[in-house]
Every structure is written in structure tokens, then in C-alpha cells.
Amino acid sequence: MAIHKLDLGEFDEVDYFLIAIHTSLEDYRLAYFINQKLPINLSKSTEEVQINIKEGETNFARFYYYDFENAVSWNLIQNKNEVLQQKTNPSQDLFAAISMEISTKVFLLPEFKKADYFLKIENIDDTTDVSQIKTTLNTIDSISAVYTVDTNLIKSKNNLIF
């Protein structure tokens, strides 16, 4: 009888870089400025990033570009979103018929609540300089901070699978 063992360490390897972006820009304007500065062409994806949370299900906006020449995927993903819930008063009093709308702020990566967006670069080769990409992003006027996220610190890595 043969015993086969799988090396699961290979599946834990991360083959992407994640850059956090702090800005007050709307997602489409940020994508426009990134397209101006980097040799990519991000466009709004019809497939938003969908995650399940305790309040229900929410979607995060996503802009996508695939570089066929280098086989590199670029994703600009929104980190913050609001979930609206309808709540009714269960008691039988004067306010029983009142329905309230409650807004809850949710995050794609809750451990990085201050980041507004993430730029996820997949299948990047050794010739691409990530520090140069960060320097270029910092030249956009409305961006206040750009930094690389250590993927080992991300607890909710499953939210980045799309």
C-alpha cells in the first residue's frame, strides 16, 4: 500500500504584491490617474469582489487590467463600503411601525481600516520594481500615502481570492 503526502507549503505561497493607497478620490478618478502614471489601462470590472459578512453580503468595486505581454494582472480594489440594513422595532409601542435604515461601514481587509484602496499585482516578475511603482503612485496629488502590505500580516487573505 502506497502512502502519498502532499506538500501544502506550496499552496501557501503568495504570488502577488499588495499596495495600500490612502486617498479621498473616487474609485474611477483614482483608476484614471493611475492609468496616466503607469503603463496600464485599468477599467471597471463587471465582476465586483463579493464577501459575506455578519450583516449580510457586500460588494467592493474593482478595476482590472491584464497585461498580456508580461502575463501580469492588476486589480484596484475598494477597501471601504457601507451596508444599509432595514430594521423594524419589534416592540408593540408608539414606534412599532417605524422602520429604520442603519448604515454599517465594512472593510475588505479589516486589519487595514485606514487604507482606502488596494492595488493587487499578480504574477509579477523579478524585473518589475515595486518600489518604483509606489514612487510613481505617490506623484498623484490626491494620494496621501502609499505602502506595500506585508501579506503575512493579512488575516483575511480569503477576501483577496477573486
mmCIF file of C-alpha atoms in Angstrom:
data_model
loop_
_atom_site.group_PDB
_atom_site.id
_atom_site.type_symbol
_atom_site.label_atom_id
_atom_site.label_comp_id
_atom_site.label_asym_id
_atom_site.label_seq_id
_atom_site.Cartn_x
_atom_site.Cartn_y
_atom_site.Cartn_z
ATOM 1 C CA MET A 1 0.000 0.000 0.000
ATOM 2 C CA ALA A 2 1.463 3.358 -1.072
ATOM 3 C CA ILE A 3 1.208 6.458 1.077
ATOM 4 C CA HIS A 4 1.166 9.814 -0.685
ATOM 5 C CA LYS A 5 1.873 13.047 1.122
ATOM 6 C CA LEU A 6 1.063 16.492 -0.194
ATOM 7 C CA ASP A 7 3.378 19.414 0.445
ATOM 8 C CA LEU A 8 0.863 22.097 1.426
ATOM 9 C CA GLY A 9 3.581 24.722 1.790
ATOM 10 C CA GLU A 10 3.414 25.286 -1.947
ATOM 11 C CA PHE A 11 -0.226 26.380 -1.705
ATOM 12 C CA ASP A 12 0.539 28.949 0.993
ATOM 13 C CA GLU A 13 2.941 30.867 -1.237
ATOM 14 C CA VAL A 14 1.805 34.335 -2.194
ATOM 15 C CA ASP A 15 2.442 35.302 -5.801
ATOM 16 C CA TYR A 16 1.182 38.890 -5.603
ATOM 17 C CA PHE A 17 2.126 42.261 -4.217
ATOM 18 C CA LEU A 18 -0.415 44.335 -2.355
ATOM 19 C CA ILE A 19 -0.069 48.109 -2.233
ATOM 20 C CA ALA A 20 -2.296 50.100 0.136
ATOM 21 C CA ILE A 21 -3.456 53.525 -1.059
ATOM 22 C CA HIS A 22 -4.804 56.338 1.119
ATOM 23 C CA THR A 23 -6.794 58.920 -0.849
ATOM 24 C CA SER A 24 -10.042 60.846 -0.874
ATOM 25 C CA LEU A 25 -10.522 60.253 -4.627
ATOM 26 C CA GLU A 26 -13.461 58.322 -6.027
ATOM 27 C CA ASP A 27 -12.514 54.920 -7.457
ATOM 28 C CA TYR A 28 -12.955 55.863 -11.123
ATOM 29 C CA ARG A 29 -10.818 59.024 -10.706
ATOM 30 C CA LEU A 30 -8.095 57.084 -8.927
ATOM 31 C CA ALA A 31 -8.080 54.490 -11.729
ATOM 32 C CA TYR A 32 -7.828 57.309 -14.277
ATOM 33 C CA PHE A 33 -4.816 58.882 -12.540
ATOM 34 C CA ILE A 34 -3.102 55.502 -12.122
ATOM 35 C CA ASN A 35 -3.601 54.855 -15.848
ATOM 36 C CA GLN A 36 -1.985 58.227 -16.552
ATOM 37 C CA LYS A 37 1.101 57.444 -14.437
ATOM 38 C CA LEU A 38 1.641 53.716 -15.019
ATOM 39 C CA PRO A 39 1.717 51.842 -18.341
ATOM 40 C CA ILE A 40 -1.592 50.086 -17.608
ATOM 41 C CA ASN A 41 -5.229 50.575 -18.553
ATOM 42 C CA LEU A 42 -7.446 49.806 -15.557
ATOM 43 C CA SER A 43 -11.138 49.578 -16.388
ATOM 44 C CA LYS A 44 -14.210 48.941 -14.250
ATOM 45 C CA SER A 45 -14.829 45.234 -13.888
ATOM 46 C CA THR A 46 -18.336 43.820 -14.026
ATOM 47 C CA GLU A 47 -17.191 41.213 -11.503
ATOM 48 C CA GLU A 48 -17.046 43.026 -8.195
ATOM 49 C CA VAL A 49 -15.365 41.481 -5.169
ATOM 50 C CA GLN A 50 -18.144 39.878 -3.130
ATOM 51 C CA ILE A 51 -17.714 38.848 0.501
ATOM 52 C CA ASN A 52 -20.046 37.576 3.186
ATOM 53 C CA ILE A 53 -20.172 39.425 6.472
ATOM 54 C CA LYS A 54 -22.351 39.093 9.544
ATOM 55 C CA GLU A 55 -24.612 41.905 8.266
ATOM 56 C CA GLY A 56 -25.167 40.034 5.009
ATOM 57 C CA GLU A 57 -23.355 40.204 1.700
ATOM 58 C CA THR A 58 -21.484 43.162 0.242
ATOM 59 C CA ASN A 59 -19.641 44.075 -2.939
ATOM 60 C CA PHE A 60 -16.440 46.059 -3.368
ATOM 61 C CA ALA A 61 -15.701 47.948 -6.586
ATOM 62 C CA ARG A 62 -12.913 46.518 -8.713
ATOM 63 C CA PHE A 63 -10.909 47.894 -11.625
ATOM 64 C CA TYR A 64 -8.941 45.357 -13.656
ATOM 65 C CA TYR A 65 -6.192 45.228 -16.271
ATOM 66 C CA TYR A 66 -4.411 42.177 -17.677
ATOM 67 C CA ASP A 67 -1.019 42.740 -19.297
ATOM 68 C CA PHE A 68 -0.861 40.000 -21.960
ATOM 69 C CA GLU A 69 2.762 40.742 -22.828
ATOM 70 C CA ASN A 70 4.022 40.098 -19.277
ATOM 71 C CA ALA A 71 1.092 37.951 -18.021
ATOM 72 C CA VAL A 72 0.550 40.304 -15.075
ATOM 73 C CA SER A 73 -2.865 41.021 -13.525
ATOM 74 C CA TRP A 74 -3.568 44.428 -11.989
ATOM 75 C CA ASN A 75 -6.538 44.895 -9.633
ATOM 76 C CA LEU A 76 -7.556 48.135 -7.959
ATOM 77 C CA ILE A 77 -9.977 47.197 -5.176
ATOM 78 C CA GLN A 78 -12.029 49.363 -2.870
ATOM 79 C CA ASN A 79 -11.379 48.625 0.825
ATOM 80 C CA LYS A 80 -14.305 50.513 2.407
ATOM 81 C CA ASN A 81 -18.001 50.089 1.759
ATOM 82 C CA GLU A 82 -21.285 50.774 3.523
ATOM 83 C CA VAL A 83 -24.011 48.226 4.116
ATOM 84 C CA LEU A 84 -27.546 49.530 4.606
ATOM 85 C CA GLN A 85 -29.885 47.441 6.732
ATOM 86 C CA GLN A 86 -33.608 47.874 7.332
ATOM 87 C CA LYS A 87 -34.520 47.477 10.991
ATOM 88 C CA THR A 88 -38.034 47.473 12.410
ATOM 89 C CA ASN A 89 -38.960 47.908 16.013
ATOM 90 C CA PRO A 90 -40.155 44.524 17.344
ATOM 91 C CA SER A 91 -41.999 46.012 20.316
ATOM 92 C CA GLN A 92 -45.669 46.957 20.326
ATOM 93 C CA ASP A 93 -45.490 50.611 21.307
ATOM 94 C CA LEU A 94 -45.906 54.031 19.751
ATOM 95 C CA PHE A 95 -42.927 53.499 17.423
ATOM 96 C CA ALA A 96 -43.787 49.954 16.317
ATOM 97 C CA ALA A 97 -44.496 50.924 12.716
ATOM 98 C CA ILE A 98 -41.245 52.860 12.259
ATOM 99 C CA SER A 99 -38.612 51.288 10.048
ATOM 100 C CA MET A 100 -35.032 52.461 10.463
ATOM 101 C CA GLU A 101 -32.210 52.285 7.967
ATOM 102 C CA ILE A 102 -28.890 51.543 9.643
ATOM 103 C CA SER A 103 -25.596 52.124 7.854
ATOM 104 C CA THR A 104 -22.604 49.967 8.768
ATOM 105 C CA LYS A 105 -19.100 50.500 7.413
ATOM 106 C CA VAL A 106 -17.395 47.272 6.297
ATOM 107 C CA PHE A 107 -13.867 46.589 5.061
ATOM 108 C CA LEU A 108 -12.395 44.161 2.562
ATOM 109 C CA LEU A 109 -9.351 43.783 4.830
ATOM 110 C CA PRO A 110 -10.481 44.804 8.330
ATOM 111 C CA GLU A 111 -6.927 44.791 9.674
ATOM 112 C CA PHE A 112 -6.125 47.746 7.357
ATOM 113 C CA LYS A 113 -9.097 50.023 8.081
ATOM 114 C CA LYS A 114 -7.240 53.227 7.213
ATOM 115 C CA ALA A 115 -6.463 52.138 3.638
ATOM 116 C CA ASP A 116 -8.996 53.312 1.070
ATOM 117 C CA TYR A 117 -7.892 51.089 -1.840
ATOM 118 C CA PHE A 118 -5.544 48.221 -2.607
ATOM 119 C CA LEU A 119 -3.579 47.679 -5.779
ATOM 120 C CA LYS A 120 -3.057 43.933 -6.141
ATOM 121 C CA ILE A 121 -0.413 42.968 -8.706
ATOM 122 C CA GLU A 122 -0.356 39.249 -9.543
ATOM 123 C CA ASN A 123 2.310 37.169 -11.325
ATOM 124 C CA ILE A 124 4.833 39.971 -11.172
ATOM 125 C CA ASP A 125 8.366 39.016 -12.209
ATOM 126 C CA ASP A 126 11.666 39.941 -10.617
ATOM 127 C CA THR A 127 12.397 42.661 -13.175
ATOM 128 C CA THR A 128 9.457 44.803 -12.055
ATOM 129 C CA ASP A 129 10.394 47.290 -9.350
ATOM 130 C CA VAL A 130 7.541 47.598 -6.825
ATOM 131 C CA SER A 131 9.260 50.500 -5.061
ATOM 132 C CA GLN A 132 9.245 52.388 -8.383
ATOM 133 C CA ILE A 133 5.502 51.728 -8.715
ATOM 134 C CA LYS A 134 4.962 53.123 -5.197
ATOM 135 C CA THR A 135 7.087 56.189 -6.012
ATOM 136 C CA THR A 136 5.069 56.779 -9.187
ATOM 137 C CA LEU A 137 1.764 56.432 -7.297
ATOM 138 C CA ASN A 138 2.990 58.972 -4.741
ATOM 139 C CA THR A 139 3.242 61.575 -7.516
ATOM 140 C CA ILE A 140 -0.562 61.628 -7.827
ATOM 141 C CA ASP A 141 -1.633 64.790 -5.994
ATOM 142 C CA SER A 142 -4.646 63.422 -4.104
ATOM 143 C CA ILE A 143 -2.860 60.354 -2.740
ATOM 144 C CA SER A 144 -1.666 60.944 0.816
ATOM 145 C CA ALA A 145 0.110 57.604 1.443
ATOM 146 C CA VAL A 146 1.214 54.509 -0.453
ATOM 147 C CA TYR A 147 2.887 51.471 1.081
ATOM 148 C CA THR A 148 3.398 47.772 0.491
ATOM 149 C CA VAL A 149 1.344 45.484 2.707
ATOM 150 C CA ASP A 150 3.140 42.536 4.248
ATOM 151 C CA THR A 151 0.952 39.651 3.094
ATOM 152 C CA ASN A 152 1.921 37.654 6.204
ATOM 153 C CA LEU A 153 0.039 40.204 8.336
ATOM 154 C CA ILE A 154 -3.245 39.728 6.474
ATOM 155 C CA LYS A 155 -5.678 37.626 8.483
ATOM 156 C CA SER A 156 -8.470 37.786 5.913
ATOM 157 C CA LYS A 157 -6.468 36.562 2.882
ATOM 158 C CA ASN A 158 -9.527 34.729 1.553
ATOM 159 C CA ASN A 159 -11.096 38.102 0.694
ATOM 160 C CA LEU A 160 -8.312 38.612 -1.850
ATOM 161 C CA ILE A 161 -9.154 35.461 -3.825
ATOM 162 C CA PHE A 162 -11.041 36.507 -6.942
#
